Coordinates of C-alpha atoms and ligand atoms in Angstrom, one line a residue:
M1 CA 34.1 1.7 7.4
I2 CA 36.0 1.8 4.0
P3 CA 36.9 5.6 3.3
R4 CA 35.9 6.8 -0.2
F5 CA 39.6 8.2 -0.1
A6 CA 42.4 7.9 1.9
P7 CA 45.8 9.7 1.3
T8 CA 48.8 7.8 0.0
Y9 CA 51.3 8.9 2.7
T10 CA 52.3 7.4 5.7
Y11 CA 52.6 9.0 9.0
E12 CA 56.3 8.5 8.7
D13 CA 56.2 10.4 5.2
L14 CA 54.5 13.3 7.3
W15 CA 57.6 13.4 9.9
I16 CA 60.4 13.1 7.5
S17 CA 58.8 15.8 4.9
L18 CA 58.3 18.2 7.9
A19 CA 61.9 17.9 9.0
K20 CA 63.2 18.0 5.3
S21 CA 61.1 21.0 4.2
I22 CA 62.3 23.0 7.5
R23 CA 66.0 22.3 6.3
S24 CA 65.7 22.6 2.7
N25 CA 63.5 23.0 -0.5
P26 CA 63.1 19.8 -2.0
S27 CA 61.2 21.2 -5.2
E28 CA 64.5 21.1 -7.2
E29 CA 64.8 17.4 -6.6
L30 CA 61.1 16.8 -7.4
R31 CA 61.4 18.6 -10.6
Y32 CA 64.2 16.5 -11.5
R33 CA 62.7 13.3 -10.7
L34 CA 59.6 14.3 -12.9
A35 CA 61.8 15.4 -15.8
E36 CA 63.5 11.9 -15.7
L37 CA 60.3 10.1 -15.5
Y38 CA 58.5 12.0 -18.3
R39 CA 61.9 12.6 -20.2
V40 CA 60.8 16.0 -20.4
K41 CA 63.2 19.0 -20.4
H42 CA 61.0 21.6 -18.8
V43 CA 59.1 21.1 -15.6
F44 CA 57.6 23.7 -13.3
L45 CA 55.9 23.2 -10.0
L46 CA 52.8 25.0 -9.1
E47 CA 50.3 24.9 -6.3
S48 CA 47.7 22.9 -8.1
A49 CA 47.2 21.4 -11.8
R50 CA 44.7 24.0 -12.4
V51 CA 47.3 26.7 -11.7
A52 CA 49.8 24.8 -14.0
L53 CA 47.1 25.2 -16.6
F54 CA 46.5 28.8 -16.0
V55 CA 50.1 29.7 -16.4
L56 CA 50.5 27.7 -19.4
L57 CA 47.7 29.5 -21.1
K58 CA 49.0 32.9 -19.8
A59 CA 52.5 32.1 -21.4
Y60 CA 51.0 30.8 -24.4
S61 CA 49.2 34.1 -25.0
R62 CA 47.0 33.2 -27.7
P63 CA 43.3 33.9 -26.0
G64 CA 40.6 31.8 -28.0
G65 CA 38.5 28.6 -27.5
V66 CA 40.0 25.8 -25.4
L67 CA 38.5 22.3 -26.3
M68 CA 37.6 20.1 -23.1
P69 CA 35.2 17.4 -22.2
A70 CA 31.9 18.8 -20.6
Y71 CA 32.1 16.2 -17.7
N72 CA 35.1 17.4 -15.8
C73 CA 36.6 19.0 -12.7
I74 CA 35.2 22.7 -12.8
A75 CA 38.6 24.1 -12.1
V76 CA 39.5 23.3 -15.6
P77 CA 37.2 25.6 -17.2
E78 CA 37.7 28.0 -14.4
A79 CA 41.5 28.2 -14.7
V80 CA 40.9 28.5 -18.7
H81 CA 38.5 31.5 -17.9
F82 CA 40.9 33.1 -15.4
A83 CA 43.6 33.0 -18.1
G84 CA 41.3 35.1 -20.6
Y85 CA 40.3 32.1 -22.6
R86 CA 37.0 30.7 -23.5
P87 CA 35.9 27.0 -22.6
V88 CA 34.5 25.1 -25.6
F89 CA 32.9 21.9 -24.2
I90 CA 32.8 18.7 -26.1
D91 CA 30.1 15.9 -24.9
L92 CA 31.2 12.3 -23.7
D93 CA 30.9 9.3 -26.3
E94 CA 28.1 7.5 -25.3
D95 CA 28.4 5.0 -22.3
S96 CA 32.2 6.1 -22.0
L97 CA 33.9 8.6 -20.1
N98 CA 36.0 9.7 -23.1
V99 CA 35.2 12.0 -25.9
S100 CA 35.2 10.6 -29.4
V101 CA 37.6 11.4 -32.2
D102 CA 34.5 12.2 -34.3
S103 CA 33.4 15.1 -31.9
M104 CA 36.7 16.3 -31.6
T105 CA 36.9 16.5 -35.2
R106 CA 33.5 18.4 -35.4
L107 CA 34.5 21.0 -33.0
I108 CA 37.7 21.8 -34.4
S109 CA 37.8 25.4 -36.2
D110 CA 39.9 28.6 -36.4
D111 CA 38.7 29.9 -33.1
I112 CA 40.2 27.1 -31.1
S113 CA 43.7 28.0 -29.8
V114 CA 44.2 25.2 -27.3
V115 CA 42.9 21.4 -27.1
L116 CA 42.8 19.6 -23.9
L117 CA 43.2 15.8 -24.2
T118 CA 42.0 14.5 -20.7
H119 CA 42.6 11.5 -18.7
L120 CA 39.7 11.5 -16.7
F121 CA 39.9 9.5 -13.4
G122 CA 43.5 8.5 -14.8
I123 CA 41.9 6.2 -17.5
P124 CA 44.0 7.4 -20.7
C125 CA 41.9 8.7 -23.5
E126 CA 42.6 7.6 -27.2
V127 CA 45.4 10.1 -27.2
S128 CA 47.2 8.7 -30.3
E129 CA 43.9 8.9 -32.4
L130 CA 43.0 12.3 -31.0
L131 CA 46.4 13.7 -31.6
D132 CA 45.9 12.6 -35.5
V133 CA 43.0 15.2 -35.5
F134 CA 45.1 18.1 -34.6
R135 CA 48.3 17.1 -36.5
G136 CA 49.3 20.1 -38.9
Q137 CA 46.8 22.3 -37.2
D138 CA 47.9 25.5 -35.3
V139 CA 46.7 24.8 -31.7
L140 CA 48.4 23.9 -28.6
V141 CA 47.8 20.3 -27.6
V142 CA 47.6 20.0 -23.6
E143 CA 47.4 16.6 -22.0
D144 CA 45.0 16.9 -18.6
A145 CA 46.8 14.2 -16.9
A146 CA 46.0 15.7 -13.4
P147 CA 44.8 12.4 -12.2
A148 CA 47.0 10.2 -14.4
L149 CA 50.4 10.3 -13.0
G150 CA 52.0 6.9 -14.3
A151 CA 49.2 6.0 -16.7
E152 CA 50.3 4.6 -20.1
Y153 CA 48.7 4.4 -23.4
R154 CA 50.4 1.7 -25.7
G155 CA 53.2 1.6 -23.4
R156 CA 54.0 5.1 -23.6
L157 CA 53.4 7.5 -20.3
V158 CA 50.3 9.7 -21.0
G159 CA 51.8 13.5 -20.6
T160 CA 54.5 12.8 -23.1
F161 CA 52.1 12.8 -26.1
G162 CA 50.9 16.6 -26.5
D163 CA 52.8 19.9 -26.3
A164 CA 52.4 20.1 -22.6
A165 CA 50.8 18.2 -19.9
I166 CA 49.5 19.1 -16.4
I167 CA 49.6 16.8 -13.2
S168 CA 48.0 17.0 -9.7
F169 CA 49.2 16.0 -6.3
H170 CA 46.1 16.9 -4.6
S171 CA 45.0 14.5 -1.8
T172 CA 42.7 12.3 -4.1
K173 CA 45.2 11.8 -6.9
V174 CA 47.5 9.1 -7.6
I175 CA 50.2 10.5 -5.2
S176 CA 48.8 12.6 -2.4
G177 CA 50.8 15.7 -1.3
E178 CA 47.7 17.5 0.0
V179 CA 48.6 20.2 -2.7
G180 CA 50.8 20.6 -5.7
G181 CA 50.8 20.4 -9.5
A182 CA 53.3 20.0 -12.2
L183 CA 53.4 21.4 -15.8
L184 CA 55.7 19.7 -18.2
V185 CA 56.5 21.6 -21.3
K186 CA 58.4 20.6 -24.3
D187 CA 58.9 23.7 -26.3
D188 CA 62.0 26.0 -25.2
E189 CA 60.5 29.1 -26.3
L190 CA 57.2 28.7 -24.5
A191 CA 59.2 27.2 -21.4
G192 CA 61.3 30.6 -21.5
K193 CA 58.1 32.6 -21.8
I194 CA 56.6 30.5 -18.5
T195 CA 59.9 31.2 -16.7
S196 CA 59.6 34.9 -17.2
L197 CA 56.0 35.2 -16.2
L198 CA 56.8 33.1 -13.1
Q199 CA 59.6 35.5 -12.2
A200 CA 57.5 38.4 -12.7
T201 CA 54.5 37.5 -10.6
F202 CA 55.8 34.5 -8.4
I203 CA 54.4 34.4 -4.7
A204 CA 56.3 32.3 -2.5
N205 CA 54.0 30.0 -0.3
G206 CA 54.3 29.1 3.1
C207 CA 54.3 25.6 4.0
L208 CA 54.0 25.1 7.9
N209 CA 50.1 25.1 7.8
L210 CA 50.0 22.2 5.5
F211 CA 51.4 19.6 8.2
P212 CA 48.4 19.7 10.3
K213 CA 46.1 19.5 7.3
T214 CA 48.0 16.4 6.1
F215 CA 48.0 15.0 9.8
I216 CA 44.3 15.4 10.3
R217 CA 43.3 14.0 6.9
K218 CA 45.5 10.8 7.8
V219 CA 43.7 10.5 11.4
A220 CA 40.2 11.3 9.8
T221 CA 40.5 8.5 7.1
N222 CA 41.5 5.8 9.4
P223 CA 38.7 3.4 9.3
K224 CA 38.0 3.4 13.0
I225 CA 37.6 7.2 13.2
Y226 CA 36.0 7.5 9.5
P227 CA 32.2 7.0 10.4
M228 CA 32.7 10.5 12.6
T229 CA 34.3 12.0 9.5
Q230 CA 31.7 10.8 7.2
L231 CA 29.0 12.3 9.8
G232 CA 31.2 15.6 9.4
Y233 CA 30.7 15.5 5.8
R234 CA 27.1 15.0 5.8
L235 CA 26.4 17.7 8.3
L236 CA 29.0 20.2 6.9
R237 CA 28.5 19.9 3.0
N238 CA 25.4 19.2 1.1
E239 CA 26.0 15.6 -0.5
D240 CA 23.4 16.2 -3.3
P241 CA 23.9 13.4 -5.9
Y242 CA 23.6 16.1 -8.4
E243 CA 23.9 19.9 -8.6
V244 CA 24.5 22.8 -10.9
V245 CA 27.9 24.3 -9.8
Q246 CA 28.4 28.1 -10.3
P247 CA 31.6 28.6 -11.7
Q248 CA 34.2 31.1 -10.2
T249 CA 34.6 34.1 -12.4
K250 CA 37.2 36.0 -10.7
K251 CA 40.5 34.7 -9.8
P252 CA 41.4 34.5 -6.3
S253 CA 43.8 36.4 -5.1
K254 CA 47.2 34.4 -4.8
F255 CA 46.0 32.1 -7.1
L256 CA 49.7 32.0 -8.9
S257 CA 51.5 30.1 -6.3
S258 CA 54.4 27.7 -6.3
C259 CA 54.3 24.4 -4.7
P260 CA 55.1 24.6 -1.1
S261 CA 58.4 22.8 0.0
Y262 CA 56.5 20.7 2.4
A263 CA 54.2 19.4 -0.3
S264 CA 57.2 18.8 -2.6
S265 CA 59.0 17.0 0.1
L266 CA 55.8 14.7 0.9
I267 CA 55.6 13.9 -3.0
L268 CA 59.1 13.2 -3.2
A269 CA 59.0 10.8 -0.1
Q270 CA 56.3 8.8 -1.8
F271 CA 58.1 8.8 -5.2
D272 CA 59.9 5.7 -4.9
R273 CA 56.7 4.1 -4.2
L274 CA 54.9 4.9 -7.4
E275 CA 55.4 1.8 -9.2
W276 CA 53.8 -0.1 -6.1
N277 CA 51.0 2.2 -5.8
L278 CA 50.1 2.0 -9.7
R279 CA 50.3 -1.6 -9.3
R280 CA 48.1 -1.7 -6.3
R281 CA 45.4 0.5 -8.0
R282 CA 45.6 -1.7 -11.1
K283 CA 45.1 -4.9 -9.1
I284 CA 42.1 -3.7 -7.2
A285 CA 40.5 -2.2 -10.5
N286 CA 40.9 -5.7 -11.9
I287 CA 39.3 -7.2 -9.1
Y288 CA 36.2 -4.9 -9.5
I289 CA 36.3 -5.6 -13.3
E290 CA 36.1 -9.3 -12.6
G291 CA 33.7 -9.1 -9.6
L292 CA 31.3 -6.7 -11.1
S293 CA 31.0 -7.6 -14.7
N294 CA 27.7 -8.7 -15.9
L295 CA 25.7 -6.8 -12.9
P296 CA 22.4 -5.6 -14.1
E297 CA 22.4 -2.4 -12.0
V298 CA 26.1 -1.8 -12.4
K299 CA 27.8 -0.9 -15.8
L300 CA 31.8 -0.7 -16.0
P301 CA 33.4 2.2 -18.0
K302 CA 34.6 1.3 -21.4
I303 CA 38.4 1.2 -21.5
P304 CA 40.7 2.1 -24.5
K305 CA 42.4 -0.9 -25.7
E306 CA 46.4 -1.2 -24.8
C307 CA 46.1 1.0 -22.0
S308 CA 47.2 0.9 -18.2
P309 CA 45.2 3.6 -16.4
A310 CA 46.0 4.9 -13.1
W311 CA 42.7 4.7 -11.5
I312 CA 42.4 7.5 -8.8
Q313 CA 39.2 5.8 -8.2
F314 CA 37.1 3.0 -10.2
P315 CA 34.1 5.0 -11.9
I316 CA 30.8 2.7 -12.4
F317 CA 27.6 3.8 -14.1
T318 CA 24.5 3.1 -12.0
E319 CA 20.8 3.1 -12.7
N320 CA 20.0 5.0 -9.3
K321 CA 23.2 6.8 -8.0
Q322 CA 21.6 7.8 -4.8
S323 CA 19.9 4.2 -3.9
F324 CA 23.3 2.5 -4.9
Y325 CA 25.4 5.1 -2.7
K326 CA 23.1 4.4 0.2
F327 CA 23.2 0.7 -0.1
M328 CA 27.0 0.8 -0.2
Q329 CA 27.0 3.1 2.9
R330 CA 24.6 0.6 4.9
H331 CA 27.3 -2.0 4.4
N332 CA 30.2 0.4 5.5
I333 CA 31.6 1.3 2.2
D334 CA 31.8 4.9 1.4
V335 CA 31.8 5.5 -2.5
T336 CA 32.6 8.8 -4.0
W337 CA 30.0 11.0 -6.1
T338 CA 32.7 11.8 -8.5
Y339 CA 31.7 14.9 -10.5
R340 CA 28.2 15.7 -9.5
Y341 CA 27.9 18.4 -12.3
S342 CA 28.2 18.8 -16.0
C343 CA 30.6 21.7 -16.6
A344 CA 28.6 22.7 -19.8
E345 CA 25.4 22.9 -17.6
S346 CA 27.4 25.2 -15.3
Y347 CA 28.6 27.5 -18.1
E348 CA 25.0 27.7 -19.2
Q349 CA 25.4 25.7 -22.4
E350 CA 22.8 23.3 -23.7
G351 CA 23.1 20.1 -25.6
F352 CA 25.5 17.8 -23.7
P353 CA 23.3 14.9 -22.9
N354 CA 25.9 12.5 -22.1
A355 CA 28.0 14.7 -19.6
R356 CA 24.6 15.4 -17.9
R357 CA 23.8 11.7 -17.6
A358 CA 27.5 10.8 -16.4
A359 CA 26.9 13.5 -13.7
L360 CA 23.5 11.7 -12.9
T361 CA 25.0 8.2 -13.1
V362 CA 28.6 7.8 -12.2
L363 CA 29.9 6.8 -8.7
G364 CA 33.5 5.8 -7.8
L365 CA 34.6 3.0 -6.1
P366 CA 37.8 3.3 -3.7
T367 CA 41.1 2.4 -5.3
Y368 CA 44.0 4.0 -3.0
P369 CA 46.8 1.5 -2.6
M370 CA 45.9 0.6 1.1
I371 CA 42.7 -1.3 0.0
S372 CA 43.6 -5.0 0.2
D373 CA 42.7 -7.7 -2.2
D374 CA 40.4 -8.8 0.4
L375 CA 38.7 -5.4 1.0
A376 CA 38.2 -5.2 -2.8
Q377 CA 36.5 -8.4 -3.1
A378 CA 34.3 -7.4 0.0
V379 CA 33.3 -4.5 -2.0
C380 CA 32.4 -6.5 -5.0
Q381 CA 30.6 -9.1 -2.8
V382 CA 28.5 -6.1 -1.4
A383 CA 27.8 -4.6 -4.8
R384 CA 26.4 -8.0 -5.9
K385 CA 23.9 -8.0 -3.3
Y386 CA 22.2 -4.7 -4.4
P387 CA 18.8 -5.6 -5.2
H388 CA 17.9 -4.8 -8.6
G389 CA 14.5 -3.9 -10.5
Ligands
PLP1 C1 41.9 16.8 -10.1 C2 41.7 17.2 -11.7 C3 42.0 18.5 -12.0 C4 42.6 19.5 -11.2 O1 43.9 19.3 -10.2 P1 44.1 20.4 -9.1 O2 45.4 20.1 -8.9 O3 43.4 20.1 -8.1 O4 44.0 21.6 -9.7 C5 42.1 18.9 -13.3 N1 41.6 17.8 -14.2 C6 41.3 16.7 -13.9 C7 41.0 15.8 -14.8 C8 41.4 16.3 -12.5 O5 41.2 15.0 -12.1

């Protein structure tokens, strides 16, 4: 069975990272590598991208509205809320997974202090055009590049356009570190505030509990063992195709944590393979684009021109999400539900029909680098057999 997600690390990476993280803390080296890649002066490593966003907003210290897409990871508005700001949602552009310049323009007001430009699923948003909307405005522009490590827009890395950016290394992202997030900041003064904030409240995070987690994840996503893992998913969690998620309103204790040394080490072990990782993901996505265009039951997302996505998965719009999901399952292909909710609905706000429709219709095909071309072709062949009408 083809798993929906498989971590990008090898068994060897796990052993090497364990040994390395016991001897030293490689976080400094990881910070250096990220600063070099993004040509940015200030890089902070946190436990996750949501914590990175929280830290940034706390340090910026101008509570107000934070513009963000309504179809998004719920952890984003939660972190905004924990930091004392207010999420302000934008509906998706019709039939795309991006927000339009028009809808951004309409929502900008004195009340907005921060804007999130989100590269959902690693697909760049029209970042230059969106930036133009905020030029000269007194807002902090933050790129949510959590799923978009290495993605490019017009030949330039996303995460380098805004005033700051967040990147995630959680297990389903471009590089899996199990946990981990980076905060990239351009402004010296803001970076200084972040440094003092982290000094004052920093909780060092233990690491040895992570090794067993990564090991189990690796075993559980072995294609031979995966059918059991899948059964576990179904028994232990509800796998409804759509739900209204209740947002967390209270910040968990120890929320503000650093990136554990084991995770830094694991991310670093895979850093030299980043180009290969991205090349594989793009190749797999191209196979899906070729193999799935012109199908009556599957619509492909609109991708902005001149961009190279990082594709943490390949989102497709289906007429009947549940029946397509089950059909693929019967043919041993596990696809992801992606976000099964609209954040706007979680925060009891109405008038976001496209976000709701995305939650009801979007599924994700696997794009992790270990999927071979043949396997990607096989996924297309199965999808093409999906009965329509
Ligand atoms: C995964 C993701 C996040 C959250 O990242 P964490 O590291 O899990 O906190 C935020 N935004 C987007 C768009 C994501 O895909």
